[in-house]
CSV table of C-alpha atoms in Angstrom, one decimal:
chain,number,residue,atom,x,y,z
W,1408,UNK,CA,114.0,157.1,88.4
W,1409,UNK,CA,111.5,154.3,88.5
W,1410,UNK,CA,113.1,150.9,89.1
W,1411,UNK,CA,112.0,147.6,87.2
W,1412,UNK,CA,111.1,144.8,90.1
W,1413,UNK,CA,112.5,141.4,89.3
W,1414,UNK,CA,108.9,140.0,89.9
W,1415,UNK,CA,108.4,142.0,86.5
W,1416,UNK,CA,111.2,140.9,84.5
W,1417,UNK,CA,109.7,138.1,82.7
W,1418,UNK,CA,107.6,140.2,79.8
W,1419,UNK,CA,109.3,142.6,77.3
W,1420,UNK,CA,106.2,145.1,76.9
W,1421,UNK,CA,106.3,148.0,79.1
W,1422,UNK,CA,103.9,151.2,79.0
W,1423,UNK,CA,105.7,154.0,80.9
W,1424,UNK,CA,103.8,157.5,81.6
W,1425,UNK,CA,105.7,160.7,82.9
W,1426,UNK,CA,104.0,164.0,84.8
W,1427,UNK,CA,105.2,167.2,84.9
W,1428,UNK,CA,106.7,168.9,88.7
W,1429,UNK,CA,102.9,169.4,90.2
W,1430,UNK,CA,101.0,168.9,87.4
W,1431,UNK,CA,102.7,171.8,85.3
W,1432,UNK,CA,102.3,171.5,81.5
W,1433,UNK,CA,105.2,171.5,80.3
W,1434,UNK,CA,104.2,169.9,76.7
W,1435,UNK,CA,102.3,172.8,75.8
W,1436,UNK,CA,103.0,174.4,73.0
W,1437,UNK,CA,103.2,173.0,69.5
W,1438,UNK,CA,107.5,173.6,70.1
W,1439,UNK,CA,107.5,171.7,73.4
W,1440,UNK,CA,105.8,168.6,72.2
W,1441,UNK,CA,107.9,168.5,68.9
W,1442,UNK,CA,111.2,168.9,70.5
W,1443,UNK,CA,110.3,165.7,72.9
W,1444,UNK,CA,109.3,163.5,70.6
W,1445,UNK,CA,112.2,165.0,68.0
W,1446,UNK,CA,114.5,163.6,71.6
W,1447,UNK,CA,112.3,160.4,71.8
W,1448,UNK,CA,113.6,159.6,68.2
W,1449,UNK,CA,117.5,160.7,68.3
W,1450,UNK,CA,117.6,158.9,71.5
W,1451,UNK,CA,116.2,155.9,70.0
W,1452,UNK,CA,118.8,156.1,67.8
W,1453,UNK,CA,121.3,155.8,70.2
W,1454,UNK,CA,119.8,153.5,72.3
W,1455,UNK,CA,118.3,150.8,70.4
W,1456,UNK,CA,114.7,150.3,71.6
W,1457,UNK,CA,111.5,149.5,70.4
W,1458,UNK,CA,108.6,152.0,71.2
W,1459,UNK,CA,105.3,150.4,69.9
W,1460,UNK,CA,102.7,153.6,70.7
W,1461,UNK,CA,103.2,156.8,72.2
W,1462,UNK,CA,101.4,160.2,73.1
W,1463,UNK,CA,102.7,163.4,74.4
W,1464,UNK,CA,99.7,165.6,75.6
W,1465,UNK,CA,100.0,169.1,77.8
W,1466,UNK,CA,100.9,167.6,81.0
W,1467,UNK,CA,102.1,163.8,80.8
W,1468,UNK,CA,103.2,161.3,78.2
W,1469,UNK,CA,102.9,157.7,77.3
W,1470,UNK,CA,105.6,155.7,76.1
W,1471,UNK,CA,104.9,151.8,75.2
W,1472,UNK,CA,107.7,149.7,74.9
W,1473,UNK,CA,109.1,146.5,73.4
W,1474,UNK,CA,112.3,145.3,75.1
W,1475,UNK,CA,114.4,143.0,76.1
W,1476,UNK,CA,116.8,144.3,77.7
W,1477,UNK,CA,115.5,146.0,80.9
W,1478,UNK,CA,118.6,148.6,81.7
W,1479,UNK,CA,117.9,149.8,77.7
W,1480,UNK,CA,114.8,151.1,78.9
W,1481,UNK,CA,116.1,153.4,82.2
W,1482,UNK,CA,118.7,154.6,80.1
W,1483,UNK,CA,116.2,155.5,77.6
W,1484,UNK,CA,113.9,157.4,80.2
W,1485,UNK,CA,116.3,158.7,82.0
W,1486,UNK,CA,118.3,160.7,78.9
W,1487,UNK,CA,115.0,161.7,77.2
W,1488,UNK,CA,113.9,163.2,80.4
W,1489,UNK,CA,117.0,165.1,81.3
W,1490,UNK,CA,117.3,166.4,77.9
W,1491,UNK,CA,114.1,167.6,78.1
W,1492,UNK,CA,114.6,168.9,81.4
W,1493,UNK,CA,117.1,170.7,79.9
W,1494,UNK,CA,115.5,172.8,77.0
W,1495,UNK,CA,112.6,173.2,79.0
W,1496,UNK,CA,114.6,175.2,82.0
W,1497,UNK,CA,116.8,177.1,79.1
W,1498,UNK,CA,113.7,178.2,77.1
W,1499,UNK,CA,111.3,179.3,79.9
W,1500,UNK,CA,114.8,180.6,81.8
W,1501,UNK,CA,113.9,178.2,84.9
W,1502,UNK,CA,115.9,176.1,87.4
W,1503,UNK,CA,114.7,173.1,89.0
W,1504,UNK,CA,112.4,169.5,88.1
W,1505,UNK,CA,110.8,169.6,85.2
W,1506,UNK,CA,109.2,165.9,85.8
W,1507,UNK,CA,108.3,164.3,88.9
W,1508,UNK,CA,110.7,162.8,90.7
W,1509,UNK,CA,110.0,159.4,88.7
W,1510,UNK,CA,108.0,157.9,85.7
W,1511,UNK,CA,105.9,155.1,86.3
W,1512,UNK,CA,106.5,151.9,84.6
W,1513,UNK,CA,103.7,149.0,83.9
W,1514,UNK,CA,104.6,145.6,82.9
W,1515,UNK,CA,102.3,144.1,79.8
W,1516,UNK,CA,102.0,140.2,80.2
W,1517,UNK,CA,99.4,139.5,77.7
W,1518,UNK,CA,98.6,139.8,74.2
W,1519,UNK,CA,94.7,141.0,75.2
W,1520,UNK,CA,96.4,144.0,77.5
W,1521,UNK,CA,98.6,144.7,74.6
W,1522,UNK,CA,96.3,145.6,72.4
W,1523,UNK,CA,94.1,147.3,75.0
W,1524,UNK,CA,97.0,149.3,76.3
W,1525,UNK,CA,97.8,150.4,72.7
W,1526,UNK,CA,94.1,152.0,72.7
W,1527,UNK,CA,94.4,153.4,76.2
W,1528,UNK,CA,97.3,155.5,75.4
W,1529,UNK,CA,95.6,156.9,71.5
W,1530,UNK,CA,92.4,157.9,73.3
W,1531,UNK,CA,93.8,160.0,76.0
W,1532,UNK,CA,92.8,163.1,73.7
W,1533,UNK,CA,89.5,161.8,73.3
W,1534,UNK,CA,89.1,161.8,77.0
W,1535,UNK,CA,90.5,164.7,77.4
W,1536,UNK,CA,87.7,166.4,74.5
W,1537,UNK,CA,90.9,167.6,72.5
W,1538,UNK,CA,89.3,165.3,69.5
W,1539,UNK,CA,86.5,163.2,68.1
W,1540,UNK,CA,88.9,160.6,66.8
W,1541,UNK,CA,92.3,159.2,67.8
W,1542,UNK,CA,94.1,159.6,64.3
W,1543,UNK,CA,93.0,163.6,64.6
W,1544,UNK,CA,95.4,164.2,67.3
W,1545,UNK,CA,99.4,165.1,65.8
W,1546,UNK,CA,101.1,163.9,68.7
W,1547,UNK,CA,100.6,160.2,69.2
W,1548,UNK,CA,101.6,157.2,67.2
W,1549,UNK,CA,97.9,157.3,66.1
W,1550,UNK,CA,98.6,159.7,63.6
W,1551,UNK,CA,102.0,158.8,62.6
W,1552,UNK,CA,104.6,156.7,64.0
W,1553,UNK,CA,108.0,158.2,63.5
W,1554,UNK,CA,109.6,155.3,64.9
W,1555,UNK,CA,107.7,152.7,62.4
W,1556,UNK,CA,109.8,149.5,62.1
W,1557,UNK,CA,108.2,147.1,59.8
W,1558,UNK,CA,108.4,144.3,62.2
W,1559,UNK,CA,105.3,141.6,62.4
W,1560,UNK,CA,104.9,142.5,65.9
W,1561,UNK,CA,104.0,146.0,65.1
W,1562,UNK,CA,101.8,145.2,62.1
W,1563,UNK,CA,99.7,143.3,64.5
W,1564,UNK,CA,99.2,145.9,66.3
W,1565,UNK,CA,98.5,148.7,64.0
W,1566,UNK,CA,95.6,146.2,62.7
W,1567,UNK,CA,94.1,145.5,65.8
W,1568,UNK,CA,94.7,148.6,67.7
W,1569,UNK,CA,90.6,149.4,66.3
W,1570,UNK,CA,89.3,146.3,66.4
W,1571,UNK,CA,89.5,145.5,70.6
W,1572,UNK,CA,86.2,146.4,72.3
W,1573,UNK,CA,87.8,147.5,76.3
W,1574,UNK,CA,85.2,147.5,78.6
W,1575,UNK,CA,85.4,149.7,81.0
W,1576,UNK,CA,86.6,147.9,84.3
W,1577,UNK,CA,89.4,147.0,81.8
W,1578,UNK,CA,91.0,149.7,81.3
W,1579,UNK,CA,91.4,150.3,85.3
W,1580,UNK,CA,95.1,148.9,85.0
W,1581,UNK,CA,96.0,151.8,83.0
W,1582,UNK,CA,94.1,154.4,84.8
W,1583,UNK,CA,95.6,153.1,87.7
W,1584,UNK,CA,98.7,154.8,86.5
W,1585,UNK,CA,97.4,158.2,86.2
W,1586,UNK,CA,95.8,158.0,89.6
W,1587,UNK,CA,98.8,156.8,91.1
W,1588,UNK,CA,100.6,159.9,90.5
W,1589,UNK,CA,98.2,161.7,92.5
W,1590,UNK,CA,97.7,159.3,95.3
W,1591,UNK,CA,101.5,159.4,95.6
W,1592,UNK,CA,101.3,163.2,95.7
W,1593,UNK,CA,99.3,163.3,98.5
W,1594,UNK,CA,101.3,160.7,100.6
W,1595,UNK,CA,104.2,163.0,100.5
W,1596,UNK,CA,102.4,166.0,101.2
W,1597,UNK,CA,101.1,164.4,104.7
W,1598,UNK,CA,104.4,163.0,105.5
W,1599,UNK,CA,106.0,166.0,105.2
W,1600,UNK,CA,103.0,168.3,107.0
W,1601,UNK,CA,103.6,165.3,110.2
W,1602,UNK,CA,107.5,165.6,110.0
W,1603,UNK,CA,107.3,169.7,110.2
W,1604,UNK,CA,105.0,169.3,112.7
W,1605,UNK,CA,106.9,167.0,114.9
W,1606,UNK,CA,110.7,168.6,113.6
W,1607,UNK,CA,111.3,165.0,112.6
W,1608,UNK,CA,112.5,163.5,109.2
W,1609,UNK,CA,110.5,160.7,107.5
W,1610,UNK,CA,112.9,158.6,108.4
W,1611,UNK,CA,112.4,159.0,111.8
W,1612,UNK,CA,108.4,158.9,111.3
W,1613,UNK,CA,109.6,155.2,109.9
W,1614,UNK,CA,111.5,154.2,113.1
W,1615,UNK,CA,108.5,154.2,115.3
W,1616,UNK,CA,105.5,151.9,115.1
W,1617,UNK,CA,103.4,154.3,116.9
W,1618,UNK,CA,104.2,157.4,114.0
W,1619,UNK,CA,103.9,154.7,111.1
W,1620,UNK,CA,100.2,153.4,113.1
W,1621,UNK,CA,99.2,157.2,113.2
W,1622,UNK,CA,100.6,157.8,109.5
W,1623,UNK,CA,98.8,154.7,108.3
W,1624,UNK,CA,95.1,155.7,109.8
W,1625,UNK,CA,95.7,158.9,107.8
W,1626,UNK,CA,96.7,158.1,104.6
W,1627,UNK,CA,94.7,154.6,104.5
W,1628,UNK,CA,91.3,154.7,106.4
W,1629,UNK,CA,91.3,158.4,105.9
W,1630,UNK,CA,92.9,159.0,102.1
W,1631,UNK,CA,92.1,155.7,100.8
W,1632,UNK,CA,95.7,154.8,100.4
W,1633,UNK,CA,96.7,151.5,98.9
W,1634,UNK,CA,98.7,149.2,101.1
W,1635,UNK,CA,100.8,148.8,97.4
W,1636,UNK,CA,101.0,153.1,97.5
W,1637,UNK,CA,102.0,153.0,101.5
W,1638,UNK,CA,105.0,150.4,100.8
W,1639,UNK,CA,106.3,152.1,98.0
W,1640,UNK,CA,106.7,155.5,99.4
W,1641,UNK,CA,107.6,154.3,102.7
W,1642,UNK,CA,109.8,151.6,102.0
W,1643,UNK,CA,107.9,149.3,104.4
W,1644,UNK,CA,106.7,146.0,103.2
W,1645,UNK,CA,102.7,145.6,103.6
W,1646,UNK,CA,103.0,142.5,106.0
W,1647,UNK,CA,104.5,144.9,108.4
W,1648,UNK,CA,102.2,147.5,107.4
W,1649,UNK,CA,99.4,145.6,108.1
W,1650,UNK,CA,101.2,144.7,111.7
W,1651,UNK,CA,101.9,147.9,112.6
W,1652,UNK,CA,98.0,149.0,111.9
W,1653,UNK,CA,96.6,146.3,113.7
W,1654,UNK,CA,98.8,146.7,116.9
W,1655,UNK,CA,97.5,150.6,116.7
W,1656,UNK,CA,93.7,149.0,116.4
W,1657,UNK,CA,94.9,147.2,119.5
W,1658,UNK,CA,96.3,150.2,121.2
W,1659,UNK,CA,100.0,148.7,121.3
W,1660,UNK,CA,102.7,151.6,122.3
W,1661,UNK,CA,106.5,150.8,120.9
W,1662,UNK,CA,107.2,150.1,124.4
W,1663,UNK,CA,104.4,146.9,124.8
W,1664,UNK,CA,105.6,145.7,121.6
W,1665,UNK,CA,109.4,145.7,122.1
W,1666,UNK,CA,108.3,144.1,125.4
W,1667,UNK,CA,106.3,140.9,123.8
W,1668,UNK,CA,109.2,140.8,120.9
C-alpha cells in the first residue's frame, strides 16, 4: 500500500492510479468496471472523501482526490481495492493479487496541474483510440460523475476541465506515473534474477556495496533507472546511491571501503 511522504503533506489534491498483477485486465468487461466504481461510491459513503475525476479503463484506473485528511485516503484505497480483489478472485474462481502490490499516489500543488491533471485522466481513452471524444467514454467522470457534490471547487473544474491547452512536456508528470509502474517492474525482475543466481535474498544484495555497485550499473546505466526508482525499491537513500556507484567507478571492494571508514 503506497505511503504518503510528509514532504507531500502540505496539498490536499491527490491523483492516485492502480495496475492490475502484470498488466492483467481485470476491468474488462462492462460488469467489472461497474462493480468498481458501484465500490468507489459505497465506499465513499463510508469514508467521507472527495473524488474530483476518475476513470476506470481495461487495465488501470485513476482516482483524483480532494482531501484533507491524509489516512481517509489509504483507507479509501486500500478497502476499494480489497473489495475488488475480492469479486474479482470469486467471479473468475482465482486466488492471488488482483493489483500490484501498491497504487501510486501523486501530490497536486497547483491550481495549473489541477486542471491539467483533470484532462490527463479524461483523455486516457483517447490515447488509448477507445474514442474521439472524452465525454463518449461511460467510465470516467467525463461522462458522468456519480459522486457530484455541488461544491465551488468542483464547478471550477468541470468549467475549465476544456478550456486548459497542456502542452506536451506538461503532461510528463502524469505519464510519469504510468511509466513508473513499469520501470518498477523491471527493478524487481533483475533483483530477483541476481538473488537466484547468487542464492541470496535482496536483503542481502543490500548489505554489500559491491552487489548494490553491480545492481546499480544494471538497472541505471544499463535500464535507465531513476536514482528516485532505485531508492524506492531498494530502500537506499540516493546520496548513498550515488556513493556506492561512484566507489564501483573507482573500483572500491567492501573491504578498501570499510578500511578508509
Amino acid at each position: 500500500m503506497a505511503r504518503i511522504r510528509k514532504e507531500n503533506m502540505n496539498t490536499s489534491f491527490f491523483h492516485t492510479m492502480v495496475q492490475g498483477i502484470n498488466k492483467e485486465y481485470i476491468f474488462e468487461s462492462i460488469k467489472d468496471r461497474n462493480q468498481y466504481l458501484k465500490i468507489m461510491k459505497e465506499t465513499r459513503e463510508k469514508i467521507d472523501i472527495t473524488i474530483l475525476a476518475y476513470c476506470i479503463m481495461s487495465n488501470h484506473a485513476h482516482i483524483l482526490f480532494y482531501e484533507q485528511n491524509k489516512e481517509n485516503l489509504t483507507k479509501y484505497m486500500h478497502r476499494i481495492n480489497l473489495l475488488y480483489a475480492k469479486y474479482y478472485n470469486k467471479k473468475y474462481d482465482r486466488v492471488g493479487y488482483v493489483f500490484r502490490d501498491r497504487y501510486k499516489t501523486q501530490p497536486i500543488y497547483s491550481e495549473k496541474y489541477l486542471y491539467m491533471c483533470v484532462k490527463y485522466i479524461h483523455n486516457n481513452p483517447i490515447k488509448a483510440n477507445i474514442c474521439k471524444e472524452a465525454n463518449e467514454y461511460r467510465y470516467s467522470s467525463c461522462h458522468h460523475n456519480i459522486f457530484y457534490r455541488d461544491t465551488e471547487l468542483e464547478r471550477n473544474i468541470k468549467n475549465n476541465m476544456y478550456v486548459q491547452q497542456t502542452k506536451r512536456e506538461e503532461e510528463q508528470n502524469f505519464i510519469l506515473m504510468e511509466e513508473d509502474f513499469n520501470k518498477e517492474e523491471i527493478c524487481n525482475q533483475i533483483i530477483k534474477e541476481i538473488a537466484m543466481e547468487n542464492h541470496i535474498t535482496k536483503e542481502e544484495i543490500c548489505q554489500s556495496n559491491e552487489r548494490i555497485g553491480l545492481l546499480i550499473k544494471k538497472l541505471k546505466i544499463q535500464n535507465n533507472i531513476s536514482y528516485r526508482m532505485l531508492e524506492s525499491v531498494l530502500g537506499i537513500n540516493r546520496k548513498k546511491l550515488k556513493r556506492i556507484e561512484q566507489e564501483q567507478i573507482e573500483g572500491k571492494t567492501d573491504a578498501e571501503r570499510l578500511e578508509n571508514e
